[in-house]
Tab-separated table of C-alpha atoms in Angstrom:
chain	number	residue	atom	x	y	z
O	1	MET	CA	132.521	76.387	66.539
O	2	ARG	CA	131.826	78.701	63.598
O	3	ARG	CA	128.827	80.246	65.184
O	4	ILE	CA	130.753	81.425	68.208
O	5	ASP	CA	133.478	83.104	66.080
O	6	TYR	CA	130.771	84.906	64.255
O	7	LEU	CA	128.964	85.981	67.596
O	8	SER	CA	132.336	87.251	68.948
O	9	MET	CA	132.977	88.951	65.770
O	10	ARG	CA	129.525	90.596	65.767
O	11	ALA	CA	129.923	91.690	69.493
O	12	ASP	CA	133.409	93.249	68.698
O	13	ALA	CA	131.963	95.079	65.828
O	14	GLU	CA	129.149	96.704	68.161
O	15	ALA	CA	131.539	97.344	71.015
O	16	ALA	CA	133.735	99.179	68.635
O	17	ALA	CA	130.818	101.277	67.152
O	18	LEU	CA	129.688	102.186	70.606
O	19	LEU	CA	133.169	103.061	71.633
O	20	ASP	CA	133.609	105.211	68.673
O	21	ALA	CA	130.164	106.997	69.202
O	22	ASP	CA	131.505	107.888	72.737
O	23	LEU	CA	134.749	109.139	71.693
O	24	ASN	CA	132.970	111.370	69.037
O	25	ASP	CA	130.579	112.702	71.834
O	26	LEU	CA	133.422	113.290	74.297
O	27	LYS	CA	135.317	115.378	71.420
O	28	ALA	CA	132.250	117.489	70.715
O	29	ALA	CA	131.997	118.015	74.447
O	30	ALA	CA	135.761	118.886	74.556
O	31	THR	CA	135.399	121.222	71.629
O	32	LYS	CA	132.254	123.100	73.146
O	33	LEU	CA	134.013	123.349	76.491
O	34	LEU	CA	137.237	124.784	74.767
O	35	SER	CA	134.861	127.287	72.915
O	36	HIS	CA	133.027	128.547	75.753
O	37	ALA	CA	136.069	128.667	77.895
O	38	THR	CA	138.062	131.073	75.460
O	39	ASP	CA	134.731	133.051	74.889
O	40	PHE	CA	134.575	133.927	78.896
O	41	GLY	CA	138.442	134.073	79.350
O	42	ALA	CA	138.229	131.029	81.785
O	43	GLY	CA	141.225	129.715	79.995
O	44	THR	CA	143.220	132.865	80.460
O	45	SER	CA	142.312	132.960	84.371
O	46	PHE	CA	143.332	129.247	84.613
O	47	PHE	CA	146.543	129.891	83.101
O	48	LYS	CA	146.954	133.013	85.093
O	49	TRP	CA	146.624	131.057	88.315
O	50	LEU	CA	148.889	128.072	86.899
O	51	ALA	CA	151.494	130.661	86.005
O	52	SER	CA	151.604	132.266	89.539
O	53	PHE	CA	151.880	129.209	91.287
O	54	ALA	CA	154.661	128.059	89.074
O	55	ALA	CA	156.360	131.375	89.605
O	56	ILE	CA	156.037	130.826	93.506
O	57	TYR	CA	157.149	127.359	93.078
O	58	LEU	CA	160.253	128.347	91.516
O	59	LEU	CA	161.000	130.964	93.808
O	60	ILE	CA	160.422	128.253	96.555
O	61	LEU	CA	162.948	125.938	94.681
O	62	ASP	CA	165.622	128.669	94.721
O	63	ARG	CA	165.286	129.300	98.517
O	64	THR	CA	165.762	125.549	99.261
O	65	ASN	CA	168.759	123.311	98.431
O	66	TRP	CA	167.949	123.204	94.740
O	67	ARG	CA	169.575	126.712	93.839
O	68	SER	CA	170.038	127.318	90.293
O	69	ASN	CA	171.956	130.140	88.523
O	70	MET	CA	168.918	131.685	87.350
O	71	LEU	CA	168.131	135.287	88.081
O	72	THR	CA	165.045	134.522	90.487
O	73	SER	CA	164.710	138.077	91.470
O	74	LEU	CA	162.754	138.344	88.109
O	75	LEU	CA	160.162	136.196	89.428
O	76	ILE	CA	158.955	139.038	91.573
O	77	PRO	CA	157.749	141.312	88.582
O	78	TYR	CA	156.397	138.154	86.881
O	79	ILE	CA	154.267	137.383	90.132
O	80	PHE	CA	153.076	141.008	90.251
O	81	PHE	CA	151.962	141.220	86.580
O	82	SER	CA	150.609	137.502	86.498
O	83	LEU	CA	148.746	137.350	89.944
O	84	PRO	CA	145.015	136.620	89.741
O	85	HIS	CA	142.955	139.457	90.336
O	86	ALA	CA	141.282	137.983	93.762
O	87	LEU	CA	144.788	137.256	95.143
O	88	PHE	CA	146.146	140.635	93.810
O	89	LYS	CA	143.136	142.630	95.462
O	90	PHE	CA	143.374	140.579	98.650
O	91	LEU	CA	147.468	141.075	99.080
O	92	ARG	CA	146.814	145.040	98.196
O	93	GLY	CA	144.531	145.656	100.641
O	94	GLU	CA	144.781	145.678	104.416
O	95	VAL	CA	146.196	142.400	104.917
O	96	GLY	CA	149.103	143.065	102.543
O	97	THR	CA	149.675	146.533	104.089
O	98	TRP	CA	150.132	144.867	107.509
O	99	ILE	CA	152.166	141.750	106.241
O	100	ALA	CA	154.558	144.702	104.575
O	101	PHE	CA	154.502	146.764	107.824
O	102	VAL	CA	155.661	143.844	109.706
O	103	ALA	CA	158.167	142.845	107.199
O	104	VAL	CA	159.672	146.438	107.121
O	105	VAL	CA	159.927	146.550	110.953
O	106	LEU	CA	161.478	143.198	111.170
O	107	ARG	CA	163.909	144.205	108.465
O	108	LEU	CA	164.911	147.724	110.133
O	109	PHE	CA	164.884	147.033	113.797
O	110	PHE	CA	165.695	143.271	113.873
O	111	PRO	CA	167.922	142.518	110.902
O	112	ARG	CA	169.393	139.464	112.489
O	113	HIS	CA	166.078	137.909	112.981
O	114	PHE	CA	165.086	138.610	109.250
O	115	PRO	CA	165.892	135.334	107.403
O	116	ASP	CA	167.373	135.375	104.127
O	117	TRP	CA	164.534	133.603	102.482
O	118	LEU	CA	162.028	136.302	103.336
O	119	GLU	CA	163.734	138.876	101.224
O	120	MET	CA	162.095	138.004	97.832
O	121	PRO	CA	158.421	137.565	99.585
O	122	GLY	CA	159.159	140.576	101.445
O	123	SER	CA	159.965	142.552	98.112
O	124	LEU	CA	156.762	140.795	96.426
O	125	ILE	CA	154.497	142.330	99.048
O	126	LEU	CA	155.974	145.754	99.208
O	127	LEU	CA	155.684	145.860	95.456
O	128	LEU	CA	152.091	144.946	95.652
O	129	VAL	CA	151.377	147.288	98.383
O	130	VAL	CA	153.007	150.452	97.220
O	131	SER	CA	152.940	150.224	93.459
O	132	PRO	CA	151.175	153.145	91.779
O	133	GLU	CA	147.926	152.497	90.279
O	134	PHE	CA	149.234	153.103	86.832
O	135	PHE	CA	151.384	149.946	87.401
O	136	ALA	CA	148.675	148.038	89.541
O	137	HIS	CA	145.829	148.393	87.465
O	138	THR	CA	146.665	149.763	84.117
O	139	LEU	CA	149.645	147.796	83.093
O	140	ARG	CA	148.647	144.669	84.789
O	141	ASP	CA	145.367	144.464	83.036
O	142	ASP	CA	147.031	145.554	79.431
O	143	TRP	CA	148.995	143.537	76.891
O	144	ILE	CA	152.128	145.270	78.296
O	145	GLY	CA	151.965	143.423	81.510
O	146	VAL	CA	151.411	140.072	79.460
O	147	ALA	CA	154.482	140.974	77.173
O	148	ILE	CA	156.653	141.857	80.197
O	149	CYS	CA	155.725	138.130	81.544
O	150	LEU	CA	156.581	136.750	78.238
O	151	ALA	CA	160.001	138.463	78.196
O	152	ILE	CA	160.693	137.123	81.696
O	153	GLY	CA	159.727	133.826	81.004
O	154	CYS	CA	161.717	133.555	77.819
O	155	TYR	CA	164.788	135.085	79.391
O	156	LEU	CA	164.626	132.750	82.290
O	157	LEU	CA	164.078	129.696	79.959
O	158	GLN	CA	166.835	130.545	77.758
O	159	GLU	CA	169.141	131.452	80.958
O	160	HIS	CA	168.430	127.946	82.451
O	161	ILE	CA	169.138	126.178	79.202
O	162	ARG	CA	172.351	127.732	79.018
O	163	ALA	CA	173.255	127.089	82.782
O	164	SER	CA	172.385	123.438	82.272
O	165	GLY	CA	174.401	123.048	79.141
O	166	GLY	CA	171.754	122.817	76.565
O	167	PHE	CA	168.001	121.620	76.434
O	168	ARG	CA	168.766	117.956	76.695
O	169	ASN	CA	170.801	118.457	79.751
O	170	SER	CA	167.988	121.024	81.218
O	171	LEU	CA	165.605	117.775	81.190
O	172	THR	CA	167.878	114.867	82.203
O	173	GLN	CA	169.887	116.607	85.057
O	174	SER	CA	168.696	115.516	88.375
O	175	HIS	CA	167.028	118.971	89.411
O	176	GLY	CA	166.962	120.459	86.136
O	177	ILE	CA	163.654	118.866	84.929
O	178	SER	CA	161.551	120.756	87.714
O	179	ASN	CA	163.086	123.931	87.037
O	180	THR	CA	162.541	123.405	83.173
O	181	MET	CA	158.783	122.379	84.050
O	182	GLY	CA	158.141	125.359	85.951
O	183	ILE	CA	159.841	127.867	83.364
O	184	ILE	CA	157.665	126.254	80.782
O	185	LEU	CA	154.534	126.777	82.944
O	186	LEU	CA	155.533	130.288	83.155
O	187	LEU	CA	155.432	130.580	79.557
O	188	ILE	CA	151.883	129.153	78.988
O	189	PHE	CA	150.036	132.141	80.552
O	190	PRO	CA	151.554	134.902	78.701
O	191	ILE	CA	151.200	132.995	75.152
O	192	TRP	CA	147.734	132.002	75.844
O	193	ALA	CA	146.813	135.468	76.751
O	194	LEU	CA	148.453	137.232	73.740
O	195	LEU	CA	146.890	134.685	71.551
O	196	THR	CA	143.207	135.377	72.964
O	197	ARG	CA	143.803	139.108	72.489
O	198	LEU	CA	145.049	138.818	69.061
O	199	LEU	CA	142.248	136.384	67.851
């Protein structure tokens, strides 16, 4: 019986040593990945996509039955400044021009057939298509655009927490947690982008 206990202790020690070595290798690989991602800006690009989808998610939430007291029209300039370059270029080109044209024609000539939930997306497309080059390229690619995104995210979080009756309530109410998590995702991109610019 004593020999079996010794063998099990020895096997446990070997397994623990192998597990520790594997965890150290994973830690080193994650450190290298993070280092390379920040060198090439992949982290900023990923967070830009994440923030854009979070803003669109919040816009959709506000247009459904989960209405909140947030000033969701601020999400339009946030999306404008945080939209990834590939998507921005696609929507600013010929496709966006046609979508904006159809939206304006529907709004002008068929106002009863233009639903209310298309107001914000129509405004976003118009902003993307007709914005001057100064806003479309200079401010979007500079720290000023990131600072505007950070200010909008902070304001929306503060207003959401105030409307919920405190931070605890914003995380415990039935629909509050989805809005809170969406707004927190809005804050990740500008904070990360400003940190990578400063460091």
